[in-house]
Amino acid sequence: MCTAVSPFSRRAHTYDAESQIQQWAAERLAAQLPSTLQGRIVELGCGTGLWTAQLHNRYPENPISSTDSAPEMVTQAQKKALPNVTWAVGQAQAVTFPADTGLVTANACLHWLPSPARSLTALLDRIPLHSAIALSLFGPGTFSELSAVLSACRKKTVRLPAQSFLDAESLATLCSPYRLVLTRWECKRRFPSVHSLLRSIHRTGTYEGGFSLLQGPRQLQQMEAFWHQNWGGIWCSYEVFLLCKNP
């Protein structure tokens, strides 16, 4: 469900083991779902089917149409053998919404859309008015410590892809015409080392350039020292926004 299909396909086999934050976001999103639901569920950016499985358990009688742009992610998802689920490879921008769509949902993926504000607006314009909506996406506060550490160690500003994600103000403006309720969450995860943090990022396909950020053992030591000095350990922040509407 991203523009960079290849990295996510390459990491499909390791994604589930490193998806703690995506699962944390899914738990918050699940709390916003309607208690009962009529019609089809259309899921965008299904990945390896972690959120799909939760949706199926919550609404076992509702058919689910799940799509992702990374073919290997869909292949992994199909291995979960969930009944009543139809899988497809495709871009979110091309997904159609049948008249019986009761819920449109996406967990931790829409931040990767190209020109995200324009793409999200175009997507919301196509969703039937009677459909519930439950979306989660990461914000620019994600990996803020990593960006600060790299900037300090390299003595120049280092921008990571996450810093281009839509912020709260932009999302609030986008949500207003569609009666979407916007909520913000922040999660902090502690890693045993910088190497383990970069390995986790690498194994989800989120940022395959993670290890290229290192310029030898000396910089790794500098990064570890800066992290401990400023945060008392290798802490990493994740900013998550929920965009929800119940009919």
PDB file of C-alpha atoms in Angstrom:
ATOM      1  CA  MET A   1       0.000   0.000   0.000  1.00  0.00           C
ATOM      2  CA  CYS A   2       2.951   2.212  -0.637  1.00  0.00           C
ATOM      3  CA  THR A   3       4.621   3.780  -3.636  1.00  0.00           C
ATOM      4  CA  ALA A   4       7.848   1.874  -2.891  1.00  0.00           C
ATOM      5  CA  VAL A   5       6.464  -1.601  -3.535  1.00  0.00           C
ATOM      6  CA  SER A   6       9.775  -3.498  -3.714  1.00  0.00           C
ATOM      7  CA  PRO A   7      11.042  -2.871  -0.139  1.00  0.00           C
ATOM      8  CA  PHE A   8       7.762  -4.038   1.383  1.00  0.00           C
ATOM      9  CA  SER A   9       7.640  -7.101  -0.842  1.00  0.00           C
ATOM     10  CA  ARG A  10      11.232  -7.978   0.049  1.00  0.00           C
ATOM     11  CA  ARG A  11      10.485  -7.766   3.779  1.00  0.00           C
ATOM     12  CA  ALA A  12       7.089  -9.495   3.745  1.00  0.00           C
ATOM     13  CA  HIS A  13       8.552 -12.645   5.363  1.00  0.00           C
ATOM     14  CA  THR A  14       9.983 -10.705   8.349  1.00  0.00           C
ATOM     15  CA  TYR A  15       7.259  -8.070   8.704  1.00  0.00           C
ATOM     16  CA  ASP A  16       5.014  -9.788  11.269  1.00  0.00           C
ATOM     17  CA  ALA A  17       7.874 -10.391  13.707  1.00  0.00           C
ATOM     18  CA  GLU A  18       8.714  -6.652  13.750  1.00  0.00           C
ATOM     19  CA  SER A  19       5.185  -5.204  13.585  1.00  0.00           C
ATOM     20  CA  GLN A  20       4.660  -4.381  17.276  1.00  0.00           C
ATOM     21  CA  ILE A  21       3.899  -0.723  16.582  1.00  0.00           C
ATOM     22  CA  GLN A  22       1.521  -1.537  13.729  1.00  0.00           C
ATOM     23  CA  GLN A  23      -0.305  -3.926  16.056  1.00  0.00           C
ATOM     24  CA  TRP A  24      -0.387  -1.265  18.769  1.00  0.00           C
ATOM     25  CA  ALA A  25      -1.988   1.134  16.261  1.00  0.00           C
ATOM     26  CA  ALA A  26      -4.484  -1.565  15.262  1.00  0.00           C
ATOM     27  CA  GLU A  27      -5.595  -1.963  18.873  1.00  0.00           C
ATOM     28  CA  ARG A  28      -6.406   1.752  19.073  1.00  0.00           C
ATOM     29  CA  LEU A  29      -8.177   1.620  15.738  1.00  0.00           C
ATOM     30  CA  ALA A  30     -10.240  -1.409  16.806  1.00  0.00           C
ATOM     31  CA  ALA A  31     -11.621   0.588  19.736  1.00  0.00           C
ATOM     32  CA  GLN A  32     -13.155   3.040  17.225  1.00  0.00           C
ATOM     33  CA  LEU A  33     -15.040   0.441  15.175  1.00  0.00           C
ATOM     34  CA  PRO A  34     -18.842   0.295  15.322  1.00  0.00           C
ATOM     35  CA  SER A  35     -20.284  -2.481  17.490  1.00  0.00           C
ATOM     36  CA  THR A  36     -22.351  -3.823  14.587  1.00  0.00           C
ATOM     37  CA  LEU A  37     -21.801  -3.491  10.873  1.00  0.00           C
ATOM     38  CA  GLN A  38     -23.859  -4.039   7.756  1.00  0.00           C
ATOM     39  CA  GLY A  39     -22.258  -4.651   4.376  1.00  0.00           C
ATOM     40  CA  ARG A  40     -18.801  -5.254   2.992  1.00  0.00           C
ATOM     41  CA  ILE A  41     -15.502  -4.230   4.553  1.00  0.00           C
ATOM     42  CA  VAL A  42     -12.997  -2.679   2.143  1.00  0.00           C
ATOM     43  CA  GLU A  43      -9.464  -2.716   3.536  1.00  0.00           C
ATOM     44  CA  LEU A  44      -6.659  -0.706   1.966  1.00  0.00           C
ATOM     45  CA  GLY A  45      -3.000  -1.585   2.468  1.00  0.00           C
ATOM     46  CA  CYS A  46      -3.688  -4.959   4.055  1.00  0.00           C
ATOM     47  CA  GLY A  47       0.004  -5.882   4.273  1.00  0.00           C
ATOM     48  CA  THR A  48       0.439  -9.377   5.707  1.00  0.00           C
ATOM     49  CA  GLY A  49      -3.148  -9.466   6.977  1.00  0.00           C
ATOM     50  CA  LEU A  50      -2.620  -8.581  10.650  1.00  0.00           C
ATOM     51  CA  TRP A  51      -5.447  -6.029  10.677  1.00  0.00           C
ATOM     52  CA  THR A  52      -7.509  -8.206   8.337  1.00  0.00           C
ATOM     53  CA  ALA A  53      -7.485 -11.005  10.898  1.00  0.00           C
ATOM     54  CA  GLN A  54      -8.753  -8.653  13.599  1.00  0.00           C
ATOM     55  CA  LEU A  55     -11.493  -7.403  11.301  1.00  0.00           C
ATOM     56  CA  HIS A  56     -12.557 -10.962  10.500  1.00  0.00           C
ATOM     57  CA  ASN A  57     -12.668 -11.885  14.192  1.00  0.00           C
ATOM     58  CA  ARG A  58     -14.737  -8.782  14.947  1.00  0.00           C
ATOM     59  CA  TYR A  59     -17.146  -9.189  12.006  1.00  0.00           C
ATOM     60  CA  PRO A  60     -17.027 -12.870  10.965  1.00  0.00           C
ATOM     61  CA  GLU A  61     -20.166 -12.639   8.814  1.00  0.00           C
ATOM     62  CA  ASN A  62     -19.115  -9.588   6.790  1.00  0.00           C
ATOM     63  CA  PRO A  63     -17.219 -10.138   3.521  1.00  0.00           C
ATOM     64  CA  ILE A  64     -13.835  -8.391   3.423  1.00  0.00           C
ATOM     65  CA  SER A  65     -12.058  -7.094   0.307  1.00  0.00           C
ATOM     66  CA  SER A  66      -8.373  -6.516   1.123  1.00  0.00           C
ATOM     67  CA  THR A  67      -5.853  -4.900  -1.197  1.00  0.00           C
ATOM     68  CA  ASP A  68      -2.154  -4.093  -1.056  1.00  0.00           C
ATOM     69  CA  SER A  69       0.253  -2.815  -3.682  1.00  0.00           C
ATOM     70  CA  ALA A  70       3.085  -5.138  -2.558  1.00  0.00           C
ATOM     71  CA  PRO A  71       2.533  -8.604  -4.111  1.00  0.00           C
ATOM     72  CA  GLU A  72       4.587 -10.526  -1.552  1.00  0.00           C
ATOM     73  CA  MET A  73       2.667  -8.894   1.282  1.00  0.00           C
ATOM     74  CA  VAL A  74      -0.563 -10.221  -0.215  1.00  0.00           C
ATOM     75  CA  THR A  75       1.028 -13.660  -0.631  1.00  0.00           C
ATOM     76  CA  GLN A  76       1.897 -13.683   3.081  1.00  0.00           C
ATOM     77  CA  ALA A  77      -1.601 -12.507   3.984  1.00  0.00           C
ATOM     78  CA  GLN A  78      -3.201 -15.323   1.976  1.00  0.00           C
ATOM     79  CA  LYS A  79      -1.299 -17.854   4.100  1.00  0.00           C
ATOM     80  CA  LYS A  80      -3.486 -16.848   7.055  1.00  0.00           C
ATOM     81  CA  ALA A  81      -6.333 -18.606   5.198  1.00  0.00           C
ATOM     82  CA  LEU A  82      -9.022 -16.285   6.514  1.00  0.00           C
ATOM     83  CA  PRO A  83     -12.525 -17.259   5.354  1.00  0.00           C
ATOM     84  CA  ASN A  84     -14.767 -14.692   3.703  1.00  0.00           C
ATOM     85  CA  VAL A  85     -11.765 -12.568   2.632  1.00  0.00           C
ATOM     86  CA  THR A  86     -10.929 -11.661  -0.976  1.00  0.00           C
ATOM     87  CA  TRP A  87      -7.321 -10.610  -1.567  1.00  0.00           C
ATOM     88  CA  ALA A  88      -6.033  -8.445  -4.419  1.00  0.00           C
ATOM     89  CA  VAL A  89      -2.872  -6.630  -5.488  1.00  0.00           C
ATOM     90  CA  GLY A  90      -3.472  -2.996  -6.354  1.00  0.00           C
ATOM     91  CA  GLN A  91      -3.056   0.644  -5.435  1.00  0.00           C
ATOM     92  CA  ALA A  92      -5.379   2.303  -2.930  1.00  0.00           C
ATOM     93  CA  GLN A  93      -6.058   5.069  -5.455  1.00  0.00           C
ATOM     94  CA  ALA A  94      -7.590   2.498  -7.837  1.00  0.00           C
ATOM     95  CA  VAL A  95      -9.789   0.628  -5.362  1.00  0.00           C
ATOM     96  CA  THR A  96     -13.518   0.800  -6.046  1.00  0.00           C
ATOM     97  CA  PHE A  97     -16.148   0.868  -3.312  1.00  0.00           C
ATOM     98  CA  PRO A  98     -19.250  -1.251  -3.978  1.00  0.00           C
ATOM     99  CA  ALA A  99     -22.645   0.149  -3.029  1.00  0.00           C
ATOM    100  CA  ASP A 100     -22.834  -2.273  -0.095  1.00  0.00           C
ATOM    101  CA  THR A 101     -19.582  -1.001   1.483  1.00  0.00           C
ATOM    102  CA  GLY A 102     -20.204  -0.716   5.219  1.00  0.00           C
ATOM    103  CA  LEU A 103     -16.647   0.077   6.348  1.00  0.00           C
ATOM    104  CA  VAL A 104     -13.522   1.448   4.690  1.00  0.00           C
ATOM    105  CA  THR A 105     -10.414   0.907   6.760  1.00  0.00           C
ATOM    106  CA  ALA A 106      -6.625   0.999   6.625  1.00  0.00           C
ATOM    107  CA  ASN A 107      -4.097   0.487   9.395  1.00  0.00           C
ATOM    108  CA  ALA A 108      -0.672   2.135   9.446  1.00  0.00           C
ATOM    109  CA  CYS A 109      -0.193   2.559   5.717  1.00  0.00           C
ATOM    110  CA  LEU A 110      -1.834   5.607   4.107  1.00  0.00           C
ATOM    111  CA  HIS A 111       1.063   7.882   5.074  1.00  0.00           C
ATOM    112  CA  TRP A 112       2.934   6.279   2.162  1.00  0.00           C
ATOM    113  CA  LEU A 113       0.487   7.562  -0.453  1.00  0.00           C
ATOM    114  CA  PRO A 114       2.080   9.828  -3.076  1.00  0.00           C
ATOM    115  CA  SER A 115       1.078  13.470  -2.505  1.00  0.00           C
ATOM    116  CA  PRO A 116      -0.750  12.254   0.615  1.00  0.00           C
ATOM    117  CA  ALA A 117      -3.095  15.221   1.170  1.00  0.00           C
ATOM    118  CA  ARG A 118      -4.324  15.159  -2.425  1.00  0.00           C
ATOM    119  CA  SER A 119      -4.475  11.347  -2.544  1.00  0.00           C
ATOM    120  CA  LEU A 120      -6.374  11.101   0.748  1.00  0.00           C
ATOM    121  CA  THR A 121      -8.865  13.743  -0.355  1.00  0.00           C
ATOM    122  CA  ALA A 122      -9.470  11.919  -3.642  1.00  0.00           C
ATOM    123  CA  LEU A 123      -9.911   8.666  -1.725  1.00  0.00           C
ATOM    124  CA  LEU A 124     -12.399  10.119   0.765  1.00  0.00           C
ATOM    125  CA  ASP A 125     -14.378  11.698  -2.068  1.00  0.00           C
ATOM    126  CA  ARG A 126     -15.059   8.227  -3.475  1.00  0.00           C
ATOM    127  CA  ILE A 127     -16.206   6.517  -0.270  1.00  0.00           C
ATOM    128  CA  PRO A 128     -20.005   6.097  -0.045  1.00  0.00           C
ATOM    129  CA  LEU A 129     -21.537   8.561   2.416  1.00  0.00           C
ATOM    130  CA  HIS A 130     -23.208   5.786   4.433  1.00  0.00           C
ATOM    131  CA  SER A 131     -19.928   3.911   5.033  1.00  0.00           C
ATOM    132  CA  ALA A 132     -18.054   3.932   8.327  1.00  0.00           C
ATOM    133  CA  ILE A 133     -14.392   4.955   8.085  1.00  0.00           C
ATOM    134  CA  ALA A 134     -11.498   3.825  10.301  1.00  0.00           C
ATOM    135  CA  LEU A 135      -7.989   4.833   9.264  1.00  0.00           C
ATOM    136  CA  SER A 136      -4.669   5.022  11.102  1.00  0.00           C
ATOM    137  CA  LEU A 137      -1.490   6.574   9.774  1.00  0.00           C
ATOM    138  CA  PHE A 138       1.848   7.673  11.129  1.00  0.00           C
ATOM    139  CA  GLY A 139       2.731  11.325  11.647  1.00  0.00           C
ATOM    140  CA  PRO A 140       5.968  13.321  11.299  1.00  0.00           C
ATOM    141  CA  GLY A 141       6.868  12.844  14.974  1.00  0.00           C
ATOM    142  CA  THR A 142       7.763   9.235  14.164  1.00  0.00           C
ATOM    143  CA  PHE A 143      11.492   8.473  14.581  1.00  0.00           C
ATOM    144  CA  SER A 144      12.093  11.987  15.990  1.00  0.00           C
ATOM    145  CA  GLU A 145      14.909  10.764  18.245  1.00  0.00           C
ATOM    146  CA  LEU A 146      16.645   8.989  15.363  1.00  0.00           C
ATOM    147  CA  SER A 147      16.544  12.153  13.278  1.00  0.00           C
ATOM    148  CA  ALA A 148      17.938  14.231  16.158  1.00  0.00           C
ATOM    149  CA  VAL A 149      20.717  11.744  16.875  1.00  0.00           C
ATOM    150  CA  LEU A 150      21.800  11.550  13.236  1.00  0.00           C
ATOM    151  CA  SER A 151      21.726  15.329  12.884  1.00  0.00           C
ATOM    152  CA  ALA A 152      23.888  15.748  16.001  1.00  0.00           C
ATOM    153  CA  CYS A 153      26.405  13.092  15.016  1.00  0.00           C
ATOM    154  CA  ARG A 154      26.733  14.293  11.431  1.00  0.00           C
ATOM    155  CA  LYS A 155      26.606  17.981  12.373  1.00  0.00           C
ATOM    156  CA  LYS A 156      23.986  18.660   9.713  1.00  0.00           C
ATOM    157  CA  THR A 157      20.216  18.302   9.475  1.00  0.00           C
ATOM    158  CA  VAL A 158      19.156  14.776   8.566  1.00  0.00           C
ATOM    159  CA  ARG A 159      15.568  14.345   7.370  1.00  0.00           C
ATOM    160  CA  LEU A 160      13.965  10.929   7.423  1.00  0.00           C
ATOM    161  CA  PRO A 161      10.987   9.923   5.234  1.00  0.00           C
ATOM    162  CA  ALA A 162       8.640  10.095   8.239  1.00  0.00           C
ATOM    163  CA  GLN A 163       9.215  13.839   8.553  1.00  0.00           C
ATOM    164  CA  SER A 164       7.285  14.292   5.303  1.00  0.00           C
ATOM    165  CA  PHE A 165       4.142  12.638   6.697  1.00  0.00           C
ATOM    166  CA  LEU A 166       1.051  14.814   7.227  1.00  0.00           C
ATOM    167  CA  ASP A 167       0.949  16.664  10.552  1.00  0.00           C
ATOM    168  CA  ALA A 168      -2.021  17.225  12.883  1.00  0.00           C
ATOM    169  CA  GLU A 169      -2.936  20.607  11.401  1.00  0.00           C
ATOM    170  CA  SER A 170      -2.954  19.299   7.833  1.00  0.00           C
ATOM    171  CA  LEU A 171      -5.014  16.271   8.803  1.00  0.00           C
ATOM    172  CA  ALA A 172      -7.519  18.371  10.770  1.00  0.00           C
ATOM    173  CA  THR A 173      -8.098  20.532   7.694  1.00  0.00           C
ATOM    174  CA  LEU A 174      -8.466  17.437   5.535  1.00  0.00           C
ATOM    175  CA  CYS A 175     -10.889  15.701   7.941  1.00  0.00           C
ATOM    176  CA  SER A 176     -13.340  18.554   8.420  1.00  0.00           C
ATOM    177  CA  PRO A 177     -15.439  18.243   5.207  1.00  0.00           C
ATOM    178  CA  TYR A 178     -15.905  14.498   5.770  1.00  0.00           C
ATOM    179  CA  ARG A 179     -16.984  14.636   9.442  1.00  0.00           C
ATOM    180  CA  LEU A 180     -13.985  12.535  10.422  1.00  0.00           C
ATOM    181  CA  VAL A 181     -12.920  12.574  14.068  1.00  0.00           C
ATOM    182  CA  LEU A 182      -9.150  13.038  14.350  1.00  0.00           C
ATOM    183  CA  THR A 183      -7.266  11.736  17.381  1.00  0.00           C
ATOM    184  CA  ARG A 184      -3.538  11.649  18.043  1.00  0.00           C
ATOM    185  CA  TRP A 185      -1.593   8.973  19.893  1.00  0.00           C
ATOM    186  CA  GLU A 186       2.076   8.637  20.737  1.00  0.00           C
ATOM    187  CA  CYS A 187       3.923   5.441  21.536  1.00  0.00           C
ATOM    188  CA  LYS A 188       7.505   5.050  22.728  1.00  0.00           C
ATOM    189  CA  ARG A 189       9.406   1.817  22.294  1.00  0.00           C
ATOM    190  CA  ARG A 190      12.755   1.020  23.887  1.00  0.00           C
ATOM    191  CA  PHE A 191      15.360  -0.953  21.948  1.00  0.00           C
ATOM    192  CA  PRO A 192      18.413  -2.671  23.446  1.00  0.00           C
ATOM    193  CA  SER A 193      20.741  -1.021  20.931  1.00  0.00           C
ATOM    194  CA  VAL A 194      20.865   1.296  17.914  1.00  0.00           C
ATOM    195  CA  HIS A 195      21.642  -1.732  15.789  1.00  0.00           C
ATOM    196  CA  SER A 196      18.445  -3.488  16.924  1.00  0.00           C
ATOM    197  CA  LEU A 197      16.398  -0.362  16.145  1.00  0.00           C
ATOM    198  CA  LEU A 198      17.772  -0.108  12.625  1.00  0.00           C
ATOM    199  CA  ARG A 199      17.327  -3.844  12.156  1.00  0.00           C
ATOM    200  CA  SER A 200      13.667  -3.566  13.131  1.00  0.00           C
ATOM    201  CA  ILE A 201      13.100  -0.701  10.678  1.00  0.00           C
ATOM    202  CA  HIS A 202      14.889  -2.646   7.959  1.00  0.00           C
ATOM    203  CA  ARG A 203      12.889  -5.854   8.545  1.00  0.00           C
ATOM    204  CA  THR A 204       9.518  -4.127   8.089  1.00  0.00           C
ATOM    205  CA  GLY A 205      10.551  -2.552   4.780  1.00  0.00           C
ATOM    206  CA  THR A 206       9.777   0.857   6.288  1.00  0.00           C
ATOM    207  CA  TYR A 207      13.176   2.308   5.497  1.00  0.00           C
ATOM    208  CA  GLU A 208      15.609  -0.020   3.791  1.00  0.00           C
ATOM    209  CA  GLY A 209      18.304   2.627   3.943  1.00  0.00           C
ATOM    210  CA  GLY A 210      18.426   2.267   7.719  1.00  0.00           C
ATOM    211  CA  PHE A 211      21.789   0.546   7.944  1.00  0.00           C
ATOM    212  CA  SER A 212      23.302   2.940   5.406  1.00  0.00           C
ATOM    213  CA  LEU A 213      22.758   5.645   8.028  1.00  0.00           C
ATOM    214  CA  LEU A 214      25.710   4.181   9.910  1.00  0.00           C
ATOM    215  CA  GLN A 215      29.204   5.254   8.946  1.00  0.00           C
ATOM    216  CA  GLY A 216      31.221   2.728  10.923  1.00  0.00           C
ATOM    217  CA  PRO A 217      31.537   1.531  14.531  1.00  0.00           C
ATOM    218  CA  ARG A 218      32.667   4.931  15.794  1.00  0.00           C
ATOM    219  CA  GLN A 219      29.438   6.616  14.689  1.00  0.00           C
ATOM    220  CA  LEU A 220      27.412   3.778  16.202  1.00  0.00           C
ATOM    221  CA  GLN A 221      29.124   4.455  19.545  1.00  0.00           C
ATOM    222  CA  GLN A 222      28.464   8.186  19.193  1.00  0.00           C
ATOM    223  CA  MET A 223      24.794   7.535  18.492  1.00  0.00           C
ATOM    224  CA  GLU A 224      24.458   5.196  21.473  1.00  0.00           C
ATOM    225  CA  ALA A 225      26.107   7.765  23.753  1.00  0.00           C
ATOM    226  CA  PHE A 226      23.921  10.640  22.511  1.00  0.00           C
ATOM    227  CA  TRP A 227      20.766   8.566  22.951  1.00  0.00           C
ATOM    228  CA  HIS A 228      21.630   7.596  26.528  1.00  0.00           C
ATOM    229  CA  GLN A 229      22.670  11.133  27.420  1.00  0.00           C
ATOM    230  CA  ASN A 230      19.412  12.680  26.156  1.00  0.00           C
ATOM    231  CA  TRP A 231      16.790   9.980  26.693  1.00  0.00           C
ATOM    232  CA  GLY A 232      18.337   7.510  29.117  1.00  0.00           C
ATOM    233  CA  GLY A 233      18.214   4.674  26.601  1.00  0.00           C
ATOM    234  CA  ILE A 234      17.445   3.832  22.982  1.00  0.00           C
ATOM    235  CA  TRP A 235      13.888   5.146  22.947  1.00  0.00           C
ATOM    236  CA  CYS A 236      11.992   5.635  19.702  1.00  0.00           C
ATOM    237  CA  SER A 237       8.792   7.660  19.292  1.00  0.00           C
ATOM    238  CA  TYR A 238       5.910   6.849  16.981  1.00  0.00           C
ATOM    239  CA  GLU A 239       3.176   9.399  16.249  1.00  0.00           C
ATOM    240  CA  VAL A 240      -0.117   7.854  15.139  1.00  0.00           C
ATOM    241  CA  PHE A 241      -3.282   9.569  13.927  1.00  0.00           C
ATOM    242  CA  LEU A 242      -6.718   7.974  13.788  1.00  0.00           C
ATOM    243  CA  LEU A 243      -9.299   9.275  11.282  1.00  0.00           C
ATOM    244  CA  CYS A 244     -12.705   7.783  12.052  1.00  0.00           C
ATOM    245  CA  LYS A 245     -16.378   8.169  11.271  1.00  0.00           C
ATOM    246  CA  ASN A 246     -19.324   6.013  12.246  1.00  0.00           C
ATOM    247  CA  PRO A 247     -22.466   6.290  10.097  1.00  0.00           C
TER     248      PRO A 247
END
